[in-house]
Amino acid sequence: MPTTPKKAKALEFDSPWKDILEHYFEAFLEFFFPALHTQVDWTKGYEFLDKELQKVVREAVTQSRRVDKLVKVWLNNQEEVFLYIHVEIQGQVEENFAQRMFIYHYRLYDRYGAQVMSLAILGDKKVDWQPHRYHYEKFGCELSFRFPTVKLLDYKERWAELERSSNPFAHVVRVHLKGLETQKDPQQRLDWKVKLYQSLYEAHYHKRDILELFRFLDWVLVLPEPLTLEFDRFVQQYEEAKSVRYVTSIERLGIQRGIQQGIQQGILQTAREDVVKVLQIRFPQVPKQVINQINQVEDQEKLSQLLEVAVLSQSLAEFEQHLNK
């Protein structure tokens, strides 16, 4: 396959992780936290509480390069518990990470009590950065908060184990690691994208799972246009040889459109949240009706204008006049 001087596009990990975590939550717990997984009564289902999380920990929802989920589950002893799951996608080492985990935890504890459990997944490239405890002590007053942490980089030494596993997150972790590793080498990324694509078939997943996991693969291992076309040709030839058409033609185009729509929706949602945040800082009470109107705006240019108006308006009434135009 020919080389190309172009660099691979920047990685976007947060949206794919949000999607895959929601699709395969039970598999997520089974893979990363097996002891907890065995204590959950899966016959009762589970519930994502995104709106409740946003009320308690607003910055956890709006901050990019992080994935935060609050999930209600029931244990085998009938106890109801709330799992706060934080996935730190990539970026610089954050000195206050453990403190932030504690702050989010106690805010959720204040709302839900002792049924809150906080879990962290670290997807960065810093080998020695593995925070798992927040502690301070002054004049006899002491606080210690521990939380389970999984470092994705540790799985590099367990690659053969990942290849043998049928859990969807074995594929997710391999894609994530190769996304980090090949960020500056598009040709190597193409080679790994081909290998990981083939592994989906070798793992004998159902068609629906192949499509979901391919979507994650296609989203994370983004290629320059020439190599994208080369990958597409390989997929077509491979599936013709296998007499299957899982991710080619209409389905593949649909996946690509879905990815682009997902990215666009993420941009719009962030813009809406920025407008609301400015209003809430500037004015004591922002009516729910105003927030609902902002959340219905689908035009990115208008949201940019509303953000400027939110900063410059002398009153909330002045902002509402612009909103209603």
Coordinates of C-alpha atoms in Angstrom, one line a residue, residues 132-134 144-148:
H132 CA -6.4 6.5 42.4
R133 CA -6.6 8.3 45.8
Y134 CA -7.3 11.8 47.1
S144 CA -9.0 9.7 52.3
F145 CA -10.9 8.9 49.1
R146 CA -10.0 5.9 47.0
F147 CA -11.5 5.0 43.6
P148 CA -10.9 2.1 41.2

